[in-house]
Short mmCIF file of C-alpha atoms and ligand atoms in Angstrom, two decimals:
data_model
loop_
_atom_site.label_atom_id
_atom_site.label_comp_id
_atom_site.label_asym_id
_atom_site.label_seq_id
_atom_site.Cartn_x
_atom_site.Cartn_y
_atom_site.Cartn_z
CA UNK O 24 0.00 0.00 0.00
CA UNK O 25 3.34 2.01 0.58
CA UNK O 26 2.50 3.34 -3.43
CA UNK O 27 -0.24 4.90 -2.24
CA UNK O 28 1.76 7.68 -0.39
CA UNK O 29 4.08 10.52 -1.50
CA UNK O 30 7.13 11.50 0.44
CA UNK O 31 5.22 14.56 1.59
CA UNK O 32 2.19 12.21 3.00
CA UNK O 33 4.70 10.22 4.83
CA UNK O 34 6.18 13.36 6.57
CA UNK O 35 3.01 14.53 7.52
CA UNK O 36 2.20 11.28 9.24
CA UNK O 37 5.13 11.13 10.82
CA UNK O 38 5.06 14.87 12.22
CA UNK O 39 1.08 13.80 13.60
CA UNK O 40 3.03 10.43 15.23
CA UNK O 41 5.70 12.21 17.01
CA UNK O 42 3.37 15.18 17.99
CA UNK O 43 0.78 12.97 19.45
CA UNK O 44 3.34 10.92 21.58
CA UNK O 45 5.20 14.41 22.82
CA UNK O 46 2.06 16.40 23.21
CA UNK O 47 -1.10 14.46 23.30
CA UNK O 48 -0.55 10.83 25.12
CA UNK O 49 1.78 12.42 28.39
CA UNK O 50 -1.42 14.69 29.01
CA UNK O 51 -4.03 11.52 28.98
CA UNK O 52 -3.68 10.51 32.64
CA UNK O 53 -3.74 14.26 33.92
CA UNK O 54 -7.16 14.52 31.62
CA UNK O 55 -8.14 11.33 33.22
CA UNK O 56 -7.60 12.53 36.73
CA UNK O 57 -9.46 15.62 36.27
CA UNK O 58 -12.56 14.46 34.30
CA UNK O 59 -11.37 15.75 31.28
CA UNK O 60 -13.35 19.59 31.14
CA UNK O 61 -9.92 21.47 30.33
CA UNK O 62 -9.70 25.05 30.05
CA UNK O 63 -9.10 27.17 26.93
CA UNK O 64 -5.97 28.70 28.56
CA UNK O 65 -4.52 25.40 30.50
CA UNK O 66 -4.63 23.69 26.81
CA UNK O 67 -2.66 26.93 25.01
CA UNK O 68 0.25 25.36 24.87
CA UNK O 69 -0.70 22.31 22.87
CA UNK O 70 -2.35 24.57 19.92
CA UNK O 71 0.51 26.25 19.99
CA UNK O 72 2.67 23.20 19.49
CA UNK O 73 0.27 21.76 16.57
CA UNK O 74 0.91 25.62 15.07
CA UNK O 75 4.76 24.83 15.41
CA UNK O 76 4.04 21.28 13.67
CA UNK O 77 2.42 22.77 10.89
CA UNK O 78 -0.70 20.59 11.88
CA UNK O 79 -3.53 23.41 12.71
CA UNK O 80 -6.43 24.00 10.47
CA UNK O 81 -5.23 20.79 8.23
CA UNK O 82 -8.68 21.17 6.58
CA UNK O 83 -8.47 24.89 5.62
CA UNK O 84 -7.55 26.79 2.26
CA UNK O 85 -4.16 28.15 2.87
CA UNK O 86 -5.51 31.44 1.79
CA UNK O 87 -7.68 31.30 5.03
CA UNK O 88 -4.35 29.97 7.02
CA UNK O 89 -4.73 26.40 6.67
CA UNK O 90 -2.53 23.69 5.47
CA UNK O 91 -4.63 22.54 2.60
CA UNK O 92 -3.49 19.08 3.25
CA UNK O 93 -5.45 16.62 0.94
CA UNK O 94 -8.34 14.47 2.73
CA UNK O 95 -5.19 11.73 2.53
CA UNK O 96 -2.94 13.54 4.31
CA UNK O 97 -5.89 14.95 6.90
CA UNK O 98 -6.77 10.90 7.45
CA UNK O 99 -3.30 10.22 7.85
CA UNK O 100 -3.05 13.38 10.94
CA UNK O 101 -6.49 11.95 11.78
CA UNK O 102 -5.30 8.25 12.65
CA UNK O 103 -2.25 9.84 14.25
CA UNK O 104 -3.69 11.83 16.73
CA UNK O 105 -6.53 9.68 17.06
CA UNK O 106 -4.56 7.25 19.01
CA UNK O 107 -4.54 9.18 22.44
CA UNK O 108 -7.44 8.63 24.63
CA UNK O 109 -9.59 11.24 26.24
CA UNK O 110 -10.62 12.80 23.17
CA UNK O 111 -7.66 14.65 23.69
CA UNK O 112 -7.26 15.01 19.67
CA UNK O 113 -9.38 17.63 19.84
CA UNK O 114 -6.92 20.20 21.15
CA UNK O 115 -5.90 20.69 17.94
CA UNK O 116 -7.10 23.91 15.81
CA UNK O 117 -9.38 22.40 13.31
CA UNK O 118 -11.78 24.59 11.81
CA UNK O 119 -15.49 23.80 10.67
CA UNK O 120 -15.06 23.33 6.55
CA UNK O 121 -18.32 25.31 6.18
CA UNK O 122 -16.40 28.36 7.55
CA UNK O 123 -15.18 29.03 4.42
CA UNK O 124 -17.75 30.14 3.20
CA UNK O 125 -18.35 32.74 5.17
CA UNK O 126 -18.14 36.04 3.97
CA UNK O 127 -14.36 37.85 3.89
CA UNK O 128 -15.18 39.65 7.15
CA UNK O 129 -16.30 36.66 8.65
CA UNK O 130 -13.14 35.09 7.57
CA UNK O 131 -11.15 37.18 9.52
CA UNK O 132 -12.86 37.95 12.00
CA UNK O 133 -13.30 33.67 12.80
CA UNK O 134 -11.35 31.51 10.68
CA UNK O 135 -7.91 33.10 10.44
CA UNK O 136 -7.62 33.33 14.46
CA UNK O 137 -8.95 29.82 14.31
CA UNK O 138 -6.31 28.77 11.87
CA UNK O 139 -3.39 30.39 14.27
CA UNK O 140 -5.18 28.42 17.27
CA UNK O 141 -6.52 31.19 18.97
CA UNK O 142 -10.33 30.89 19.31
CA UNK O 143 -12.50 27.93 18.33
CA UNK O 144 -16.07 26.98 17.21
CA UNK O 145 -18.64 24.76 18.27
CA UNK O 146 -21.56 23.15 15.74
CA UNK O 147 -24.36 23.07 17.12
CA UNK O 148 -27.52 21.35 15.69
CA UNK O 149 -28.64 18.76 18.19
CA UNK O 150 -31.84 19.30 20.80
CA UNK O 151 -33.49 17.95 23.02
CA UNK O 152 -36.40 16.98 20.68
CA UNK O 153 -34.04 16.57 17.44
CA UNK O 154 -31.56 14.14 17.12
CA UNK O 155 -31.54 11.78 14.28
CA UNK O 156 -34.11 13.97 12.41
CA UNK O 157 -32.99 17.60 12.43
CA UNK O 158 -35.83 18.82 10.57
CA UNK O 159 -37.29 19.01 14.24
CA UNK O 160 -35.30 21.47 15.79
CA UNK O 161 -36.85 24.24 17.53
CA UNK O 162 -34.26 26.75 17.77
CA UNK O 163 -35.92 29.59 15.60
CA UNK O 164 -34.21 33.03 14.46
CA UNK O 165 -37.59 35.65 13.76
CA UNK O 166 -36.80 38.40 11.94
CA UNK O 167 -36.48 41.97 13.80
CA UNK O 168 -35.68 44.89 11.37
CA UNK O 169 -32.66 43.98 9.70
CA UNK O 170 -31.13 41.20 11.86
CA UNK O 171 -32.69 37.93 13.66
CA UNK O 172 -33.73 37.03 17.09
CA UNK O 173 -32.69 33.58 17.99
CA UNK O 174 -34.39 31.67 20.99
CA UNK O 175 -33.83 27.62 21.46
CA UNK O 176 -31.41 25.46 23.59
CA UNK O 177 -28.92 23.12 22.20
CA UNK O 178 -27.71 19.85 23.44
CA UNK O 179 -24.48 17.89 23.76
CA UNK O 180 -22.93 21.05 22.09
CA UNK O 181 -19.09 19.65 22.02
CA UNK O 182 -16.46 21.86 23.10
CA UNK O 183 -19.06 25.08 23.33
CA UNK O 184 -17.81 25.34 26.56
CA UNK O 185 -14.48 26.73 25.34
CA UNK O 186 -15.32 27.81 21.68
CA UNK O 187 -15.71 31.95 21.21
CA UNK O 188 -18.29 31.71 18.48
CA UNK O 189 -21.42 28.81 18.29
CA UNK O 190 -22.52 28.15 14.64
CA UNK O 191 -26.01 27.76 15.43
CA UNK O 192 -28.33 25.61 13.18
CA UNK O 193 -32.20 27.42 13.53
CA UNK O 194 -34.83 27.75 11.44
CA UNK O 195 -35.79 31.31 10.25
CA UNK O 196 -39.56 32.14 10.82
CA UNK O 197 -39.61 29.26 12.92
CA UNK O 198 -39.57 27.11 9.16
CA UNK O 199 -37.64 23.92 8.90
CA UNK O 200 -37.57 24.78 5.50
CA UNK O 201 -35.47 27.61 5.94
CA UNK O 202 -32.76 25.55 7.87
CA UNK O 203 -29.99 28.48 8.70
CA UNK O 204 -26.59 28.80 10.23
CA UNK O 205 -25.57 31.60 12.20
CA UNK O 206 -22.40 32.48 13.79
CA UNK O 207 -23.38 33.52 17.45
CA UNK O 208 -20.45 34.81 19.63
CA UNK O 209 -20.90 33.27 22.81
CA UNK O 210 -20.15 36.59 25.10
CA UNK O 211 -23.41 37.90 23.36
CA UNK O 212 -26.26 38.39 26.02
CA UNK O 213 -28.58 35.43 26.29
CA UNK O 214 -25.88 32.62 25.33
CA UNK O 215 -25.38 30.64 28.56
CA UNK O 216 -24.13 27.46 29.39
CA UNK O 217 -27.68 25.80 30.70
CA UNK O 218 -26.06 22.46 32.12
CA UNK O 219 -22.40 20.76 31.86
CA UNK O 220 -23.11 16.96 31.67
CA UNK O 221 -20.82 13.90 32.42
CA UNK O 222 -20.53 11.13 29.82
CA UNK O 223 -19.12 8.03 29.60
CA UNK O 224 -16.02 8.94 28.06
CA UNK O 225 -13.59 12.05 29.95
CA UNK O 226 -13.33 14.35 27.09
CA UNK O 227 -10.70 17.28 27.27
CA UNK O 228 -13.42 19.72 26.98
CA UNK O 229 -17.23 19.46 27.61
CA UNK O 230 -20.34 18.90 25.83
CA UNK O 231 -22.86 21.60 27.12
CA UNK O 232 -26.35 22.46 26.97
CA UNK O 233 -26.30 26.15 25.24
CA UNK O 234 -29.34 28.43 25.87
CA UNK O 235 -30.38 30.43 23.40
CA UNK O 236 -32.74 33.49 24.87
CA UNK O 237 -33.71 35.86 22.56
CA UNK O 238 -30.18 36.69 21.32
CA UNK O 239 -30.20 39.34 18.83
CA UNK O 240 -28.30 38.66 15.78
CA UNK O 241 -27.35 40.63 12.23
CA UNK O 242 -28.15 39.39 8.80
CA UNK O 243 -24.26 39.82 8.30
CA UNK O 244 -23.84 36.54 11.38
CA UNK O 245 -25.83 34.48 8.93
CA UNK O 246 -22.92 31.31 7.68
CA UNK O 247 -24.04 31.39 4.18
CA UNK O 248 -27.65 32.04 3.24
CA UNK O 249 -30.61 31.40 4.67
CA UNK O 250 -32.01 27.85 3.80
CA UNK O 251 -28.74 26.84 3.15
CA UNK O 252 -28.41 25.19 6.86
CA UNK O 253 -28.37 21.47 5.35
CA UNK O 254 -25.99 22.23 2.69
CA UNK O 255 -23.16 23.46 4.56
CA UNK O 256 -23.75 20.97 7.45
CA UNK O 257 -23.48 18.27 4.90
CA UNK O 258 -20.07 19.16 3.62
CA UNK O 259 -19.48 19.02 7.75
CA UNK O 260 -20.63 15.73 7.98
CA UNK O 261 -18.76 13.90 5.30
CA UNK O 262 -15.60 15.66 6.77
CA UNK O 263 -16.50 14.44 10.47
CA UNK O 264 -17.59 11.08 9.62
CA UNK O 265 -14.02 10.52 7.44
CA UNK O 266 -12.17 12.16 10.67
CA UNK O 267 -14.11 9.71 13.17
CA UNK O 268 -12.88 6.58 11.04
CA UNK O 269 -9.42 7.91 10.55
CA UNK O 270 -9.95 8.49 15.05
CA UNK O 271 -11.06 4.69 14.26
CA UNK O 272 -7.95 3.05 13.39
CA UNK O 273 -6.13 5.10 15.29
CA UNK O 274 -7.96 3.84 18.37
CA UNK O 275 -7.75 0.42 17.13
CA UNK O 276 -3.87 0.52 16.52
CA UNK O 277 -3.36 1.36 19.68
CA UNK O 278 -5.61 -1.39 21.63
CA UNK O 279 -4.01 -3.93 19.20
CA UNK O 280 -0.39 -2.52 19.88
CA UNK O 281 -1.13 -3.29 23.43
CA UNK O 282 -2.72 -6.24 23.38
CA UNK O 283 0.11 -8.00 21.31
CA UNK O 284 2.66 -6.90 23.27
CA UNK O 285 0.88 -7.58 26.42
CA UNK O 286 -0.39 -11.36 25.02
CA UNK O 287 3.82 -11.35 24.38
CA UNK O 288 4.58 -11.07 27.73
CA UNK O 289 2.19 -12.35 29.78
CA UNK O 290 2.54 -16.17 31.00
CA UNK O 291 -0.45 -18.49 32.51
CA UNK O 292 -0.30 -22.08 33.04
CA UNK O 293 3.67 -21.78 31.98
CA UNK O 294 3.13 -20.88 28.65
CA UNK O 295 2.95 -16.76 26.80
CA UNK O 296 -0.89 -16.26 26.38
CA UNK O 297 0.08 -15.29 22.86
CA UNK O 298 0.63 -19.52 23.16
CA UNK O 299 -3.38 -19.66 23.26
CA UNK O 300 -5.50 -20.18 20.02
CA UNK O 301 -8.06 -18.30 21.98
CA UNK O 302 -6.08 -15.03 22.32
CA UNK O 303 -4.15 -15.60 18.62
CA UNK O 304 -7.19 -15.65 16.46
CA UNK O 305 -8.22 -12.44 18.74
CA UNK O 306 -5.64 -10.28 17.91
CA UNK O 307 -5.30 -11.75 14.17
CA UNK O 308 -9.08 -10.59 14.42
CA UNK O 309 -7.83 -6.91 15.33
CA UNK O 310 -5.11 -6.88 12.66
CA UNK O 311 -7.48 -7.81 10.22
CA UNK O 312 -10.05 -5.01 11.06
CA UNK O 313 -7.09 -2.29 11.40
CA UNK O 314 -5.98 -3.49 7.29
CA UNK O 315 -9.58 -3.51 6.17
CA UNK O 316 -10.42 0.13 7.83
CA UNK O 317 -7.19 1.33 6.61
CA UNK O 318 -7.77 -0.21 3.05
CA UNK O 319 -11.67 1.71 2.92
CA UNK O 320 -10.72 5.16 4.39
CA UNK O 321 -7.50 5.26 2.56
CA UNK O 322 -9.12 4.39 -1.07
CA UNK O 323 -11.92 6.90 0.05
CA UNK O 324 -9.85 9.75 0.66
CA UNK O 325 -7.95 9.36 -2.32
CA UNK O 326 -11.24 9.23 -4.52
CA UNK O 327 -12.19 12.45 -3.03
CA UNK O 328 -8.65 14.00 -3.67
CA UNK O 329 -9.26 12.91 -7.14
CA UNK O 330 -12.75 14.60 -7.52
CA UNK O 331 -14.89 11.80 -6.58
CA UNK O 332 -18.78 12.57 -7.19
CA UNK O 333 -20.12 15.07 -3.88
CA UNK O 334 -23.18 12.67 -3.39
CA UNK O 335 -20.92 9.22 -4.28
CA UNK O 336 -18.37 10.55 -1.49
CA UNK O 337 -21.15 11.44 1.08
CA UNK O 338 -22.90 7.92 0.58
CA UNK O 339 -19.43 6.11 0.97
CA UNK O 340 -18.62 8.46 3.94
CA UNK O 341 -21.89 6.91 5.79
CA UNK O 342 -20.55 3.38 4.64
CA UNK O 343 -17.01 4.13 5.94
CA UNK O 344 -18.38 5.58 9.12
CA UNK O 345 -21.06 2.49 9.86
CA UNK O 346 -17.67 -0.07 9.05
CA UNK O 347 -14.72 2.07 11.11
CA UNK O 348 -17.08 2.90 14.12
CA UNK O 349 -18.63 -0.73 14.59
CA UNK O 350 -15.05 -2.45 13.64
CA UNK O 351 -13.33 -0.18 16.51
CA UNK O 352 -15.42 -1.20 19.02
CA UNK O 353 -14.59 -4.99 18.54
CA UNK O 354 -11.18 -4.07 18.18
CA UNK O 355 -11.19 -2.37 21.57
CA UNK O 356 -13.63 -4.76 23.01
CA UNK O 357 -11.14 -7.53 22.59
CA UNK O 358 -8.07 -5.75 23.48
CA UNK O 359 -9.65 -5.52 27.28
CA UNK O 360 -10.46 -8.97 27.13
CA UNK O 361 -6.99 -9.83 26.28
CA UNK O 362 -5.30 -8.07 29.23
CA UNK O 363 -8.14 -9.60 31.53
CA UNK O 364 -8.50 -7.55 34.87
CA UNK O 365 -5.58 -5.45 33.92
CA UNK O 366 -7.67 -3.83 31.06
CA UNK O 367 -10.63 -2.80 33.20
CA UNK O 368 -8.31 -0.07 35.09
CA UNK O 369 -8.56 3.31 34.40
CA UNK O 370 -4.75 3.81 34.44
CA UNK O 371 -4.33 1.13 30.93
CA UNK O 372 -5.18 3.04 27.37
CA UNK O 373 -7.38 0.47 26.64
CA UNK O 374 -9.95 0.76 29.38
CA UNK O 375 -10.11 4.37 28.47
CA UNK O 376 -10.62 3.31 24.55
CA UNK O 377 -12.91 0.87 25.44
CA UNK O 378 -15.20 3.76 26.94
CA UNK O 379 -14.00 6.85 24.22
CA UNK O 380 -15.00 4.34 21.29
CA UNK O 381 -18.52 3.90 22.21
CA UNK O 382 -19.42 7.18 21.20
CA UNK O 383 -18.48 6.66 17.58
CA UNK O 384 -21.20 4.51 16.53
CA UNK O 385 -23.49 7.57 17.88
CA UNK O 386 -21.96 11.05 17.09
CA UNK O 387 -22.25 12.16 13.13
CA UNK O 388 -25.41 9.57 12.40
CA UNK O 389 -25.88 7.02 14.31
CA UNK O 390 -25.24 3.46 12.87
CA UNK O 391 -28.83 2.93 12.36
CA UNK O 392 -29.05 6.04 10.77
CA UNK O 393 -26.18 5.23 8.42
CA UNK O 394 -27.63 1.73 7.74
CA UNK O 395 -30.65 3.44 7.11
CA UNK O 396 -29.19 5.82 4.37
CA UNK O 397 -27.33 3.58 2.99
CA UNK O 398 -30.00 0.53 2.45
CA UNK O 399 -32.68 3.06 0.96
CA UNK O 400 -29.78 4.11 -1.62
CA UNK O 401 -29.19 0.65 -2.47
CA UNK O 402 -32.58 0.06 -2.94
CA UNK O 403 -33.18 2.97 -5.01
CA UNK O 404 -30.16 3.41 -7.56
CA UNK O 405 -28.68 -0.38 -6.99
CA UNK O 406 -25.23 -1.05 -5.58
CA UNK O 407 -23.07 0.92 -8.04
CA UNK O 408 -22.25 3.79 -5.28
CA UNK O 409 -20.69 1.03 -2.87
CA UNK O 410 -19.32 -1.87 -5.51
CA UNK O 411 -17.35 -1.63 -8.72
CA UNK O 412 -18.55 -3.81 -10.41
CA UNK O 413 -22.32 -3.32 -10.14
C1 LIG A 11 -20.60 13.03 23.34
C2 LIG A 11 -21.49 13.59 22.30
C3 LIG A 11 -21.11 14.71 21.58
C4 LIG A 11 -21.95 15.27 20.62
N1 LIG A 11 -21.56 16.42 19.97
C5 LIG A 11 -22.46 17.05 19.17
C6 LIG A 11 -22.18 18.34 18.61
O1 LIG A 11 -21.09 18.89 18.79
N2 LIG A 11 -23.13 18.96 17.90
C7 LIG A 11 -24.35 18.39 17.65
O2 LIG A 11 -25.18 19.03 16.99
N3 LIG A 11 -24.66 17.18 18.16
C8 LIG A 11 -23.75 16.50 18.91
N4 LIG A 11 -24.06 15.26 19.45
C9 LIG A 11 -25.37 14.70 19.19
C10 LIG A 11 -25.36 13.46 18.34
O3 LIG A 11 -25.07 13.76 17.00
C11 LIG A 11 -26.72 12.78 18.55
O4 LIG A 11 -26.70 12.23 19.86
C12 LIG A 11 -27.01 11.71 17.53
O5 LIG A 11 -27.20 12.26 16.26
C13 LIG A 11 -28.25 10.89 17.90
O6 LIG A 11 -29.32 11.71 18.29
P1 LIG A 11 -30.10 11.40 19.65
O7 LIG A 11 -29.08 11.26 20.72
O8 LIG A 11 -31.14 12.41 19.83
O9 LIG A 11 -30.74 9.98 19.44
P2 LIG A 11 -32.13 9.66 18.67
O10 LIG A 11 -32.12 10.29 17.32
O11 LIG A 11 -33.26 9.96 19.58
O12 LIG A 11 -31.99 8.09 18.51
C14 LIG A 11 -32.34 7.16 19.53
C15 LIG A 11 -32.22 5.76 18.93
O13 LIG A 11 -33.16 5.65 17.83
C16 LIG A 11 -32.46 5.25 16.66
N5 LIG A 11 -33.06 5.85 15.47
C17 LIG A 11 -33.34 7.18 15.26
N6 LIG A 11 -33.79 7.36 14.01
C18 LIG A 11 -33.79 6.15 13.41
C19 LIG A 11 -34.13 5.67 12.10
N7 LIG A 11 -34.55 6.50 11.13
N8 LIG A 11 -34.00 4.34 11.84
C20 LIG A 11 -33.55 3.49 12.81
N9 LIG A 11 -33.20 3.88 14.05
C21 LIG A 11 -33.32 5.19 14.34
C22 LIG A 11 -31.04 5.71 16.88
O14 LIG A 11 -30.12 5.00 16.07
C23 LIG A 11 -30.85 5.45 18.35
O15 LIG A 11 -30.53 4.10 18.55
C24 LIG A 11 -23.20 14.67 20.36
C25 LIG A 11 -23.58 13.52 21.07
C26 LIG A 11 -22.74 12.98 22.02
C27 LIG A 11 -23.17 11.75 22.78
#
């Protein structure tokens, strides 16, 4: 597969390796300790660092301040930095795609001080009433003389707690046909922070409820135009979905790492457990999983470098996402079972992937969702967006 990369590719992925073992993995038991819930000014230091790496805003135009890597190169950052637990990947500056299109003043205002890793943005489009289906949100922007005012609460809002700016997903005139998003700064007066929840996995920053109370807003905060909420979240969601199964391997290179060096060392009934069919055909199981994700995100990226079809790349992205997310958790799964009792502490990496990969078969569509997209394409247009041959 070695083809596949250029010299550059391979010196991005090994910039992401080394940065993620000096920056990200030392801080995982400190984030552990603490709950996760860092502050923007405790994590300075590692934005700063990915600046230094030339590995902030990956995703962005260099025009904007990004590094225009390709989608290949992003996956191969992706997997890198994926490998640390605590979602602590996310300390990295990574812009929202649909932020360029924003207008210039936006741009400068947002996306450039983004791009340096100085503020951040949250995307917010989840309630409590809309989940799956978005086309029930509630959050509504009514128009008041030349601007919008925007009242509705948001749920499991990730990182809103630390981002400067929400980009808001509400309907104008209360119409979910006029799905809109608005950049909100969140020192305006009625954004709040209505609860800070716990979840299963300790994430470096949070994943609030925002309140929304009759925030007044300008026609020039609109991301976009209005009814154009769907079209610039989907160009978000292929982009997230690829970056959760690149977060996928990475997650499941690690667990296997450990488990086949652990199953290497560790000796029961005077033999290495490696010695056991039982734990052999696990991790051959793992290795497997790790070269088939690898194989689909890799030829996926590449397609889209090479101008693959919008709506053939978002289908595949679903397909990619449904595989990675549902492969990573058996990975994981079985790397706990092969360290036994050891890998149900919180102090070994793979008790803490065992509880940060659950989330990936929920975030970005669940895998019902996906399934569901992806079995009422086939049965409309026929296999041809998933096989070659048919
Ligand atoms: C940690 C975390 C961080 C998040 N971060 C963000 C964020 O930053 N921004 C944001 O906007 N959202 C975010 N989300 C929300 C996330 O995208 C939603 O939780 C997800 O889309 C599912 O919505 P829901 O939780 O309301 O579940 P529901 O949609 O209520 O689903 C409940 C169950 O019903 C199933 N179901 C629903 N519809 C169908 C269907 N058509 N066919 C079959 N089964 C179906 C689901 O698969 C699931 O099993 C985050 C969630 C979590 C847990």
């Amino acid at each position: 597969m070695d083809e596949l990369f250029t010299d550059t590719d391979r010196d991005i992925r090994r910039r992401a390796a080394e940065f993620t073992d000096k920056h990200l993995i030392p801080l995982e038991e400190p984030t552990e300790e603490r709950g996760g819930h860092w502050s923007w000014a405790d994590t300075q230091h590692v934005r700063d660092a990915a600046v230094d790496y030339g590995l902030s805003a990956i995703n962005i135009k260099k025009e904007y301040g990004g590094q225009e890597f390709t989608v290949l190169q992003q996956m191969l950052v992706h997997e890198e930095i994926g490998r640390a637990t605590n979602g602590l990947f996310a300390l990295l500056p990574f812009p929202h795609v649909p932020l360029q299109h924003g207008t210039e003043e936006q741009i400068d205002r947002y996306l450039r001080p983004m791009c340096a890793g100085k503020i951040r943005s949250a995307f917010l489009v989840t309630e409590e009433g809309a989940g799956s289906d978005p086309r029930q949100v509630k959050t509504k922007a009514m128009r008041k003389g030349n601007g919008f005012v925007v009242t509705g609460e948001k749920w499991f809002a990730t990182s809103a707690d630390v981002s400067q700016v929400q980009i808001v997903h509400a309907h104008v005139d209360d119409d979910p046909d006029q799905p809109t998003l608005f950049l909100i700064p969140t020192a305006r007066e009625g954004v709040s922070i209505k609860e800070l929840p716990t979840f299963t996995h300790n994430y470096v920053f949070g994943h609030p409820m925002m309140a929304f109370d009759e925030v007044e807003v300008g026609a020039d905060e609109i991301l976009g135009g209005v009814g154009q909420g769907y079209e610039l979240t989907k160009d978000w969601f292929v982009e997230a979905r690829l970056e959760i199964c690149a977060h996928c391997i990475g997650q499941s290179r690690r667990a296997a790492l450990v488990a086949n060096a652990y199953a290497g060392e560790r000796e029961q009934f005077g033999q290495k457990i490696q010695d056991f069919q039982a734990i052999r055909f696990m991790i051959a199981d793992m290795a497997v999983a790790i070269y088939a994700m690898q194989s689909m995100v890799y030829r996926l990226a590449a397609d889209i470098d090479r101008g693959a079809d919008r709506k053939t790349a978002h289908a595949q992205a679903s397909a990619a996402k449904l595989f990675c997310s549902e492969q990573a958790g058996k990975v994981v799964d079985s790397a706990v079972q092969v360290l036994g009792g050891r890998g149900y502490m919180r102090k070994n990496p793979v008790e803490r992937l065992y509880r940060d990969v659950r989330v990936e078969r929920i975030w970005e569509g669940t895998s019902e969702v996906q399934r569901d997209v992806i079995g009422r394409m086939v049965a409309k247009r026929g296999l041809g967006r998933y096989s070659l041959w048919d």
